[in-house]
mmCIF file of C-alpha atoms in Angstrom:
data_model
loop_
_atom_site.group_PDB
_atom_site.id
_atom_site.type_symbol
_atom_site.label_atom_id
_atom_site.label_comp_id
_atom_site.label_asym_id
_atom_site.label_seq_id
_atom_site.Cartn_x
_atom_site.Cartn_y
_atom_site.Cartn_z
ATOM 1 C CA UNK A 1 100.989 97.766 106.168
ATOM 2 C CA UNK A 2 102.075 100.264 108.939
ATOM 3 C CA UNK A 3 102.464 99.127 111.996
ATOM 4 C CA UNK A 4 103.308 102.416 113.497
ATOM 5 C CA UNK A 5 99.937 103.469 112.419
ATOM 6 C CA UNK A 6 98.190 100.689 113.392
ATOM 7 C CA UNK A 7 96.314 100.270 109.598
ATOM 8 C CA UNK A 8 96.779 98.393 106.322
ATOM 9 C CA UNK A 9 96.846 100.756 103.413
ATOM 10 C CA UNK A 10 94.776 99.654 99.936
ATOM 11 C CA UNK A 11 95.402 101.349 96.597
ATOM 12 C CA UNK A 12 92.960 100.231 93.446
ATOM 13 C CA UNK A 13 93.635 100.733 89.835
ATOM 14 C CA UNK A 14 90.325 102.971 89.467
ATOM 15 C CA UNK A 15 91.654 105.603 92.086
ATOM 16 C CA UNK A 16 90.337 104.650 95.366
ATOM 17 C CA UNK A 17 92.892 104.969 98.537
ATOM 18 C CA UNK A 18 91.600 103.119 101.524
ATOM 19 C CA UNK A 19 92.656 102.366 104.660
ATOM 20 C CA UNK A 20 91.689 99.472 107.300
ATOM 21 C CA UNK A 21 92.032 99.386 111.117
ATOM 22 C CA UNK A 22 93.997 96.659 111.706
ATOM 23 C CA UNK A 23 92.158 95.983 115.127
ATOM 24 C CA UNK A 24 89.018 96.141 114.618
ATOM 25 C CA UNK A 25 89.119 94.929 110.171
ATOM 26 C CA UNK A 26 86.820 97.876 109.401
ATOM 27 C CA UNK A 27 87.371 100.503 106.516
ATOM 28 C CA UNK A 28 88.244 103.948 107.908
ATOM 29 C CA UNK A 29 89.396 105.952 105.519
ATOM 30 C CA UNK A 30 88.255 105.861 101.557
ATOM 31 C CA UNK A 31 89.632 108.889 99.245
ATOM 32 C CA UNK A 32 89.358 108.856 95.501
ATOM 33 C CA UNK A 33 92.909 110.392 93.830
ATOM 34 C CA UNK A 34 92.808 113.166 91.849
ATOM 35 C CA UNK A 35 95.358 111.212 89.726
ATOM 36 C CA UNK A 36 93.410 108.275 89.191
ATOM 37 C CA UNK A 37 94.901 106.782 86.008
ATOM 38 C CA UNK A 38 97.018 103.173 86.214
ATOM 39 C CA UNK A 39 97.545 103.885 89.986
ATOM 40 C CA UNK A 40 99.800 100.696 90.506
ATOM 41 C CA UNK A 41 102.207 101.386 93.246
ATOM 42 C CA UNK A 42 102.552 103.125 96.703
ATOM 43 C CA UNK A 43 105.037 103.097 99.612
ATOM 44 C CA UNK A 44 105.366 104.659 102.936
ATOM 45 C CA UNK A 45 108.421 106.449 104.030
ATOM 46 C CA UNK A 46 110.294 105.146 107.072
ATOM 47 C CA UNK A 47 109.111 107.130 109.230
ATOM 48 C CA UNK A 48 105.297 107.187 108.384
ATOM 49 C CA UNK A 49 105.547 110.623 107.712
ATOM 50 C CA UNK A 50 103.927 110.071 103.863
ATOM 51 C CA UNK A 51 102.313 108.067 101.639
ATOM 52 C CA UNK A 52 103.335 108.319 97.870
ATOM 53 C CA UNK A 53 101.100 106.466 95.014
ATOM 54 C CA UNK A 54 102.520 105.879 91.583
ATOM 55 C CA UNK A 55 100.135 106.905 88.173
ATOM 56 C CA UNK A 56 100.231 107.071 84.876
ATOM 57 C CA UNK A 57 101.896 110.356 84.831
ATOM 58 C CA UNK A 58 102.107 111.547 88.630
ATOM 59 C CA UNK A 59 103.134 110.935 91.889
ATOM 60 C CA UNK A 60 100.821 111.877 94.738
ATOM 61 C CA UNK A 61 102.288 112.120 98.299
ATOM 62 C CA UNK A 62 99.385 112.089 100.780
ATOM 63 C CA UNK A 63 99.603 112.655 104.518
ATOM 64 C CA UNK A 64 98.681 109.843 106.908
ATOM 65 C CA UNK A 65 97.854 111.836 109.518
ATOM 66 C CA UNK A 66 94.990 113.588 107.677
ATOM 67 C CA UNK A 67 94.993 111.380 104.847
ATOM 68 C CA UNK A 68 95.074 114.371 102.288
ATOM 69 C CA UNK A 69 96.855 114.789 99.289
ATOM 70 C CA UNK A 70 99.975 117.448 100.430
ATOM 71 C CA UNK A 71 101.631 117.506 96.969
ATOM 72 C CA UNK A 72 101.732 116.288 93.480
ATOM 73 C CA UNK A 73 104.320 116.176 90.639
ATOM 74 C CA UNK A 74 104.322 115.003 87.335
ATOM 75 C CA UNK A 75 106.735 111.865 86.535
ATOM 76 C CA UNK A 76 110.259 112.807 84.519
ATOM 77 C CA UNK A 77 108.705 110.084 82.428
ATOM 78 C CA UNK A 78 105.034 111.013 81.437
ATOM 79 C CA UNK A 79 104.420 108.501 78.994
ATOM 80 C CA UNK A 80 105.329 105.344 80.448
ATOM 81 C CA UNK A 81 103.908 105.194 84.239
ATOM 82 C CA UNK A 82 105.249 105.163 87.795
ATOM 83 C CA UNK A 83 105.740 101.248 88.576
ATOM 84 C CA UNK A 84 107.250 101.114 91.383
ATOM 85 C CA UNK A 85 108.233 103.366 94.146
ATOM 86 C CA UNK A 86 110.531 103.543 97.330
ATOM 87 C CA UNK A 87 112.692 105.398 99.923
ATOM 88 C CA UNK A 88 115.714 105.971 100.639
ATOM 89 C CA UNK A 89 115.568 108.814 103.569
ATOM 90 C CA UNK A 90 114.975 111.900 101.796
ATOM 91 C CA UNK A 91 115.248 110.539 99.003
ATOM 92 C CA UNK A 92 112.387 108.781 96.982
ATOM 93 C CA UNK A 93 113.111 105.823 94.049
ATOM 94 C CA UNK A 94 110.883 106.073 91.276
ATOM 95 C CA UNK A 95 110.858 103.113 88.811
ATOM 96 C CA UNK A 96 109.236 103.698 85.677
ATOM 97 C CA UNK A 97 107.498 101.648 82.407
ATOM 98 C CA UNK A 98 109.832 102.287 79.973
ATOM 99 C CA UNK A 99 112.936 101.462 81.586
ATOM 100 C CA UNK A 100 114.033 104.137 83.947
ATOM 101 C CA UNK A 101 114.809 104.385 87.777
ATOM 102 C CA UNK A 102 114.369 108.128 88.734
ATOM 103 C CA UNK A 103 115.562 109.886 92.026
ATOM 104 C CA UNK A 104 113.697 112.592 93.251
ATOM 105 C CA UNK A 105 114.874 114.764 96.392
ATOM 106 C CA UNK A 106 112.093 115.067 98.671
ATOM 107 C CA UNK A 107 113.604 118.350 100.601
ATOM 108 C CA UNK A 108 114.592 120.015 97.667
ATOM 109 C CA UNK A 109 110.992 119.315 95.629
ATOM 110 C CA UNK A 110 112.925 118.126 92.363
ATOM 111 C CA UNK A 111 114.381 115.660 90.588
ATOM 112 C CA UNK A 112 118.192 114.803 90.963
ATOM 113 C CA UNK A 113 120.127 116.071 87.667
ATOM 114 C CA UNK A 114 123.505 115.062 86.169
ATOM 115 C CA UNK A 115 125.770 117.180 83.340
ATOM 116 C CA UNK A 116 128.256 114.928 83.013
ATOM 117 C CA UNK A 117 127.723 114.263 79.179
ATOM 118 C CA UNK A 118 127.022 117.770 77.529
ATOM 119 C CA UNK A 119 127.510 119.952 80.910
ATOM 120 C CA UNK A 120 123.736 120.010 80.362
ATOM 121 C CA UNK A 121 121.523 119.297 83.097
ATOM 122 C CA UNK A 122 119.323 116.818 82.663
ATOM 123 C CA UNK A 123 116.935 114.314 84.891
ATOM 124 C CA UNK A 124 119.306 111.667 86.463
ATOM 125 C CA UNK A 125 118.424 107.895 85.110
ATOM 126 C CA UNK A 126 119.447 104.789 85.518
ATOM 127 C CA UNK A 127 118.601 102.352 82.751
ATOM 128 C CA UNK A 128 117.656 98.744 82.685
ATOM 129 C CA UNK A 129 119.124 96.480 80.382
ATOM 130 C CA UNK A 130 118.059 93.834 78.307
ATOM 131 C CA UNK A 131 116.716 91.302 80.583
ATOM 132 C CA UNK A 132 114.842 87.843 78.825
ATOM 133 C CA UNK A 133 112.304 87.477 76.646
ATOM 134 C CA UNK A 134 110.598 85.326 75.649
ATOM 135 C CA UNK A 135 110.221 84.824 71.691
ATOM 136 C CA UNK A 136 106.843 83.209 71.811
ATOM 137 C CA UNK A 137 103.720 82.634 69.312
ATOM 138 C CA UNK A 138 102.555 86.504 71.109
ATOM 139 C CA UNK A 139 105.688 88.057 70.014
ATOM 140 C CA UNK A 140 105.947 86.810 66.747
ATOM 141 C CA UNK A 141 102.806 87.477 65.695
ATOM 142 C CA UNK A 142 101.642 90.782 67.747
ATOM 143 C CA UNK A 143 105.488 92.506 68.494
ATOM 144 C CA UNK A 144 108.518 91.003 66.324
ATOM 145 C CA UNK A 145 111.605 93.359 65.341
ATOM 146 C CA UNK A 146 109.905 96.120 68.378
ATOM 147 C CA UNK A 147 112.076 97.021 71.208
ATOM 148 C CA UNK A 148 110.612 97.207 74.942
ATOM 149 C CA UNK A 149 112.738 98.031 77.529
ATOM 150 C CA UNK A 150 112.171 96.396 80.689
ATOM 151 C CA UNK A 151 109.578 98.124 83.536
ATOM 152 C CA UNK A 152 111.238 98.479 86.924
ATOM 153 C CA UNK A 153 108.096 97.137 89.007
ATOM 154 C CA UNK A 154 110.211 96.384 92.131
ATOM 155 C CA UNK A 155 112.902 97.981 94.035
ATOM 156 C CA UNK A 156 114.453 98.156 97.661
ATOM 157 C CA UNK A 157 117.852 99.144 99.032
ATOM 158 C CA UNK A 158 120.210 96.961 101.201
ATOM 159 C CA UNK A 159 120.342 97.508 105.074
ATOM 160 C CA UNK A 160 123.618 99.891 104.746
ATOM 161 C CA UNK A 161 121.520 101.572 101.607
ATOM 162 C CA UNK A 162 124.541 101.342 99.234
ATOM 163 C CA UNK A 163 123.078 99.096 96.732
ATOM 164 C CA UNK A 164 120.056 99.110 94.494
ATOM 165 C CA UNK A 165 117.876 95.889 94.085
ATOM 166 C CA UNK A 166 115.470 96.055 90.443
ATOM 167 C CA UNK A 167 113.443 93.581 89.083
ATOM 168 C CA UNK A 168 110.590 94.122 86.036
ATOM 169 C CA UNK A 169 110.159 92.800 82.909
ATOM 170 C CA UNK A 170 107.878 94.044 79.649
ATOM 171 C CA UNK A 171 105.119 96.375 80.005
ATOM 172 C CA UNK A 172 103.151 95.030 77.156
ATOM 173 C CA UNK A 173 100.512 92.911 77.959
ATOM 174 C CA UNK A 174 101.373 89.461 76.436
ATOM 175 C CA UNK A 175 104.626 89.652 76.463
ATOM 176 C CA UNK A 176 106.680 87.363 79.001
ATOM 177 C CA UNK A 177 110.183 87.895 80.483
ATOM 178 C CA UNK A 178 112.012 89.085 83.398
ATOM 179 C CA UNK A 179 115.136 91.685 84.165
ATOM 180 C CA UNK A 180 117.174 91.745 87.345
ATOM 181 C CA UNK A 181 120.157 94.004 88.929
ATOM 182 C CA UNK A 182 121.287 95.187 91.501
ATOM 183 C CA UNK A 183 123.408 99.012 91.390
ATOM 184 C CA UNK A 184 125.942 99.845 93.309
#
């Protein structure tokens, strides 16, 4: 909901991106996303400047003002799914299905890279850990001795930004358990 704006903002799995007038409850805006696969997460940056929506493999940043898509780039983690999404200034959180929490600078259009291993650069990622799980009848049966890591499907910074709050648990459907951290 922005408030700034004046409208509630509606995102379906199917690829519809609506928006409501909060004054008078009436639809005024319906666009269907290019990227329409798994669309499960948006967010609006502080200072309503964009909407971003998470996909399956993409992340679509759409202005409010015209309500048009402005740019799109491909997740650092195709396979898996954008989850969960946030900002931090110019910089946007991207949590992912299999496990990952990805930083990508918004002025400089990529992805923040480390070579502190191999002097290599590679995508920066943060990695959840094990979390619970729960070793059910479902597992047993359907997913014993098969590793999941944990989908980030929540995230938010602290007031002085300094810390990261994550919470997910397993992408399979089925499966139950929960993972929680926070970075600093």
């Amino acid at each position: 909901m922005c408030l700034i704006l004046q409208e509630l903002a509606v995102l379906s799995p199917d690829g519809l991106f609506q928006t409501w007038d909060m004054h008078r409850f009436e639809k005024s805006f319906t666009q269907r996303l290019d990227q329409c696969e798994e669309n499960v997460c948006m967010s609006l940056s502080e200072d309503s400047s964009v909407y971003v929506i998470g996909s399956q493999s993409h992340i679509t940043f759409l202005d409010p003002r015209i309500l048009k898509s402005v740019c799109v780039i491909s997740s650092a983690e195709r396979d898996s799914g954008v989850r969960s999404l946030s900002f931090n200034n110019e910089l946007l959180t991207v949590g992912t299905g299999n496990g990952a929490i990805l930083f990508y600078d918004i002025r400089n259009k990529k992805y923040l890279q480390c070579g502190c291993c191999s002097g290599e650069q590679t995508t920066l990622r943060l990695r959840t850990g094990e979390g619970w799980l729960s070793k059910d009848e479902m597992y047993v049966e359907y997913f014993f001795n098969e590793c999941f890591p944990n989908s980030v499907y929540t995230h938010c910074y602290n007031n002085t930004r300094t810390k990261l709050f994550t919470a997910g648990g397993p992408l399979p459907s089925g499966l139950t358990g929960n993972y929680a951290a926070v970075w600093q």
